[in-house]
Short mmCIF file of C-alpha atoms in Angstrom, two decimals:
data_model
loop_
_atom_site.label_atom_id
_atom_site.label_comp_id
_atom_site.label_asym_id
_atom_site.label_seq_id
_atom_site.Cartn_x
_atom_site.Cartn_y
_atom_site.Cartn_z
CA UNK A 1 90.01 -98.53 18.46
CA UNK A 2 87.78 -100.11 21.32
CA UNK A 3 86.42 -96.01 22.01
CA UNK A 4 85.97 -95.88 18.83
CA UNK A 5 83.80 -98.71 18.38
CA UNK A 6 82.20 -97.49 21.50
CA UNK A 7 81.49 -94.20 20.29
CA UNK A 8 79.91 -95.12 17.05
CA UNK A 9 77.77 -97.69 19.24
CA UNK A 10 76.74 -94.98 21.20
CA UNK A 11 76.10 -92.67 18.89
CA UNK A 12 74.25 -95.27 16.83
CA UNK A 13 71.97 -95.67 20.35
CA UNK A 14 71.72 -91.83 20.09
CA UNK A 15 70.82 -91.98 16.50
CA UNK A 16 67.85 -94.12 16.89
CA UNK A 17 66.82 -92.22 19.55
CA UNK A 18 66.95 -89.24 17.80
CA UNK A 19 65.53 -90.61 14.70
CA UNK A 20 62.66 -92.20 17.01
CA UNK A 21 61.84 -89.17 18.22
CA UNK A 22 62.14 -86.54 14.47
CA UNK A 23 59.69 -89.61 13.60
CA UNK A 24 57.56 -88.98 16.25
CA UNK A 25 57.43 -85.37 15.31
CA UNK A 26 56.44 -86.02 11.93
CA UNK A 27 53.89 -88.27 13.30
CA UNK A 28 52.60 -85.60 15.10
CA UNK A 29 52.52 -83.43 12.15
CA UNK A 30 50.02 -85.53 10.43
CA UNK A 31 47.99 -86.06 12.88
CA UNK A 32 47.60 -82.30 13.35
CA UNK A 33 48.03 -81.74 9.48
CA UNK A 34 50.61 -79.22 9.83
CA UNK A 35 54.45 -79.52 8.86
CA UNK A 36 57.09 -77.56 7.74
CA UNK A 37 55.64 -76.20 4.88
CA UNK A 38 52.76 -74.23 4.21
CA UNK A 39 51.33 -75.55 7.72
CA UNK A 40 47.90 -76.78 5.99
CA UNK A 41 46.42 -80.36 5.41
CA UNK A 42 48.70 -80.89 2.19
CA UNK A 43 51.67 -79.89 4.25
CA UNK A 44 51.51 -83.87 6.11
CA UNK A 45 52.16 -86.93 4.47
CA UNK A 46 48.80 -88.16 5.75
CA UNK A 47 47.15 -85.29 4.28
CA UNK A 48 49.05 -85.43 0.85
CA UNK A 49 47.95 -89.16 0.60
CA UNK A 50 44.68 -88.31 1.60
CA UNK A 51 44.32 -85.32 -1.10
CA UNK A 52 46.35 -87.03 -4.04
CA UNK A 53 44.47 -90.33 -3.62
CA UNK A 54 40.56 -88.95 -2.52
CA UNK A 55 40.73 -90.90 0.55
CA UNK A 56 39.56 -90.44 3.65
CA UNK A 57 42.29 -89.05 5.77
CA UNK A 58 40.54 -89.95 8.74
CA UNK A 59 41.49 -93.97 7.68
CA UNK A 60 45.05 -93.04 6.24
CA UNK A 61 45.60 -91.68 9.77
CA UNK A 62 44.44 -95.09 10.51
CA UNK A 63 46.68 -96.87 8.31
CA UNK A 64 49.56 -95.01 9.29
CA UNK A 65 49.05 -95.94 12.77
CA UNK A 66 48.77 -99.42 12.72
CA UNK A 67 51.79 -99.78 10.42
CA UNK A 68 53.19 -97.58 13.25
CA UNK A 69 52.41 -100.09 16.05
CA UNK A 70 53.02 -103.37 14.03
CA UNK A 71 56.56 -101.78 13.56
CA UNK A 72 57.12 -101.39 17.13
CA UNK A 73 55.86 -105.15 17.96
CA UNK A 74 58.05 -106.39 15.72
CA UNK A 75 60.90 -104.43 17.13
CA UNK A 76 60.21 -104.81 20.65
CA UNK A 77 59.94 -108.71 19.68
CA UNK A 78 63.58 -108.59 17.94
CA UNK A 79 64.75 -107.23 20.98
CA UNK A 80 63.30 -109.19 23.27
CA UNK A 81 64.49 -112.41 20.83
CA UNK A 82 68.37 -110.62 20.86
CA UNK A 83 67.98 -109.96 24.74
CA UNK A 84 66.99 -113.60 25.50
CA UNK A 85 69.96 -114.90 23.17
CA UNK A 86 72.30 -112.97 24.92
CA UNK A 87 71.13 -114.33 28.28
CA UNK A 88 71.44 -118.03 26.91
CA UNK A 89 74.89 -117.01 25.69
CA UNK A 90 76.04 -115.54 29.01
CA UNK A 91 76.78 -112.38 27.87
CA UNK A 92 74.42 -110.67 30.11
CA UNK A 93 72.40 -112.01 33.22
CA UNK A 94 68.71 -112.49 33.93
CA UNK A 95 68.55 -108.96 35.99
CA UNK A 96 70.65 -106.93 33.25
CA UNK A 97 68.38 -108.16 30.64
CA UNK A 98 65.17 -106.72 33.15
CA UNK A 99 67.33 -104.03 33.42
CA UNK A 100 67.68 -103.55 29.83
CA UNK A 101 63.75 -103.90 29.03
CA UNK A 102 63.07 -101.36 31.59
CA UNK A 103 65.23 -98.99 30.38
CA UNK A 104 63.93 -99.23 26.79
CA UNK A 105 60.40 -99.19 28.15
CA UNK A 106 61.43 -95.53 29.44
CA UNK A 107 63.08 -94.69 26.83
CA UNK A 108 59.96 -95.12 24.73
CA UNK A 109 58.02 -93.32 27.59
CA UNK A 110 60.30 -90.21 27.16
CA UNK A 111 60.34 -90.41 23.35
CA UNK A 112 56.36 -90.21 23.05
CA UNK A 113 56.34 -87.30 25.58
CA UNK A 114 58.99 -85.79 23.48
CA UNK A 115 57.26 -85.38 20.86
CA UNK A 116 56.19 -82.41 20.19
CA UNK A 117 59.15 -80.62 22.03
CA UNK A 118 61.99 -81.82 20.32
CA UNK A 119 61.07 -80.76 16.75
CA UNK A 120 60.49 -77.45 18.09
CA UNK A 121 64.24 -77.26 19.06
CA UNK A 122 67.31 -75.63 17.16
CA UNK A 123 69.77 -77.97 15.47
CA UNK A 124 72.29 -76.87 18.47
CA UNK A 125 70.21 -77.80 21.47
CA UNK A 126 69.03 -81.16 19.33
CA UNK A 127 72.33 -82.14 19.27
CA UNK A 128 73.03 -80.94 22.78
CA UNK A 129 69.97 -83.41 24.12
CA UNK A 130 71.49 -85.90 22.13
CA UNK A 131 74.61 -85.83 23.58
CA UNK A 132 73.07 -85.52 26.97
CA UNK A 133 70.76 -88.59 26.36
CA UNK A 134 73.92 -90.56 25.28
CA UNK A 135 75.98 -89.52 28.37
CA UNK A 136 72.93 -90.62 30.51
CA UNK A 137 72.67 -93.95 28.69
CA UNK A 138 76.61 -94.63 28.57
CA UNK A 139 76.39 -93.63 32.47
CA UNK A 140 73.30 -96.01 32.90
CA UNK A 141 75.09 -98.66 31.25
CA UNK A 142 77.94 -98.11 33.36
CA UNK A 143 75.87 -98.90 36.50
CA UNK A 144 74.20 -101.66 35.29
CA UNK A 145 77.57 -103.48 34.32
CA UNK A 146 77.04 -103.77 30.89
CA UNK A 147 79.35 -103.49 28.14
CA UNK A 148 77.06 -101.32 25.22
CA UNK A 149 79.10 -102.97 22.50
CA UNK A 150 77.83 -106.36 23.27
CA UNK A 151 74.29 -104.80 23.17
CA UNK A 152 74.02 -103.90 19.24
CA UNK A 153 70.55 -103.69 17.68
CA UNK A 154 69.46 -103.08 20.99
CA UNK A 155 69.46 -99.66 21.65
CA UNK A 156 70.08 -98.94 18.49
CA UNK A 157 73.59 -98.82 15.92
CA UNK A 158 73.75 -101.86 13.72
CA UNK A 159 72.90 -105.35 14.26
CA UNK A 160 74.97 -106.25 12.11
CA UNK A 161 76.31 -107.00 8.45
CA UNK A 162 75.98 -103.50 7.36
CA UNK A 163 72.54 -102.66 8.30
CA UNK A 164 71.96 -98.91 9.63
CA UNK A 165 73.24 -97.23 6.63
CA UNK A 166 75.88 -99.45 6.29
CA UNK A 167 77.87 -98.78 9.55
CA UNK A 168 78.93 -102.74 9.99
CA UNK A 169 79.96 -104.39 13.28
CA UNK A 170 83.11 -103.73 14.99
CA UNK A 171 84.74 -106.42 13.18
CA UNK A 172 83.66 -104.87 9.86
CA UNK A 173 84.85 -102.03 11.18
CA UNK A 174 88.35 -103.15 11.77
CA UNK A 175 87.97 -102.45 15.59
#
């Protein structure tokens, strides 16, 4: 049960990831007001805001993006917040929690320059980069002497009581 819990912590990692980065595609979509459908202004949330509403899309753009960045200030914040507490609680040391915050910070790096390549791939090689970014974070993680289960909410998977779609901890879980 202990892989298991490990593997659904990874792939909760991955997830986020993953999901950071099919956001950041459709981020990119409406900012260059194409999309999946007919590939015009209407095809982007931005631009169906803008065109159902008579707004400027110009200043939803602008909404969007500072909802965007308050999002990731709050998150980087909870993380920092969860990182500190686990340094207080022992669980990790002062360097593993730099460690940890430079990782993220490339993670981030990777997922913006991402962008607009990921979307463009096939279900297949998505999942193949997935599984290679999770391989090169469990490997990572491995180096740094830290135990990814301990690090929930972190890198992503649930922080607990259910949240993530209602994964649960490990002790929900059973594991």
């Amino acid at each position: 049960m202990k892989a298991f819990t490990k593997s659904l912590i990874v792939a909760g990692a991955v997830g986020t990831v993953g999901l950071g980065t099919l956001t950041a595609g459709a981020v990119a979509n409406a900012e260059s007001g194409t999309g999946n459908g007919s590939g015009g202004p209407a095809s982007s949330l931005v631009g169906k805001i803008a065109s159902t509403f008579h707004l400027d899309k110009s200043k939803v753009r602008q909404v969007f993006d500072q909802q965007r960045s308050e999002n990731e200030a709050k998150h980087e914040q909870r993380a920092g917040d969860r990182l500190q507490k686990l340094v207080d609680d022992g669980v990790i040391t002062s360097a593993q929690k730099s460690a940890i915050e430079s990782k993220l910070a490339e993670l981030k790096t990777e997922r913006q320059s991402d962008r607009g390549t990921f979307r463009d791939l096939t279900p297949a090689q998505r999942k193949a980069k997935m599984d290679q970014k999770r391989s090169e974070l469990e490997t990572w993680a491995k180096q740094q002497g830290l135990d990814l289960s301990k690090l929930m909410g972190i890198f992503g998977g649930p922080e607990g009581h259910g949240r993530h779609g209602g994964h649960g901890t490990p002790q929900e879980l059973g594991t």
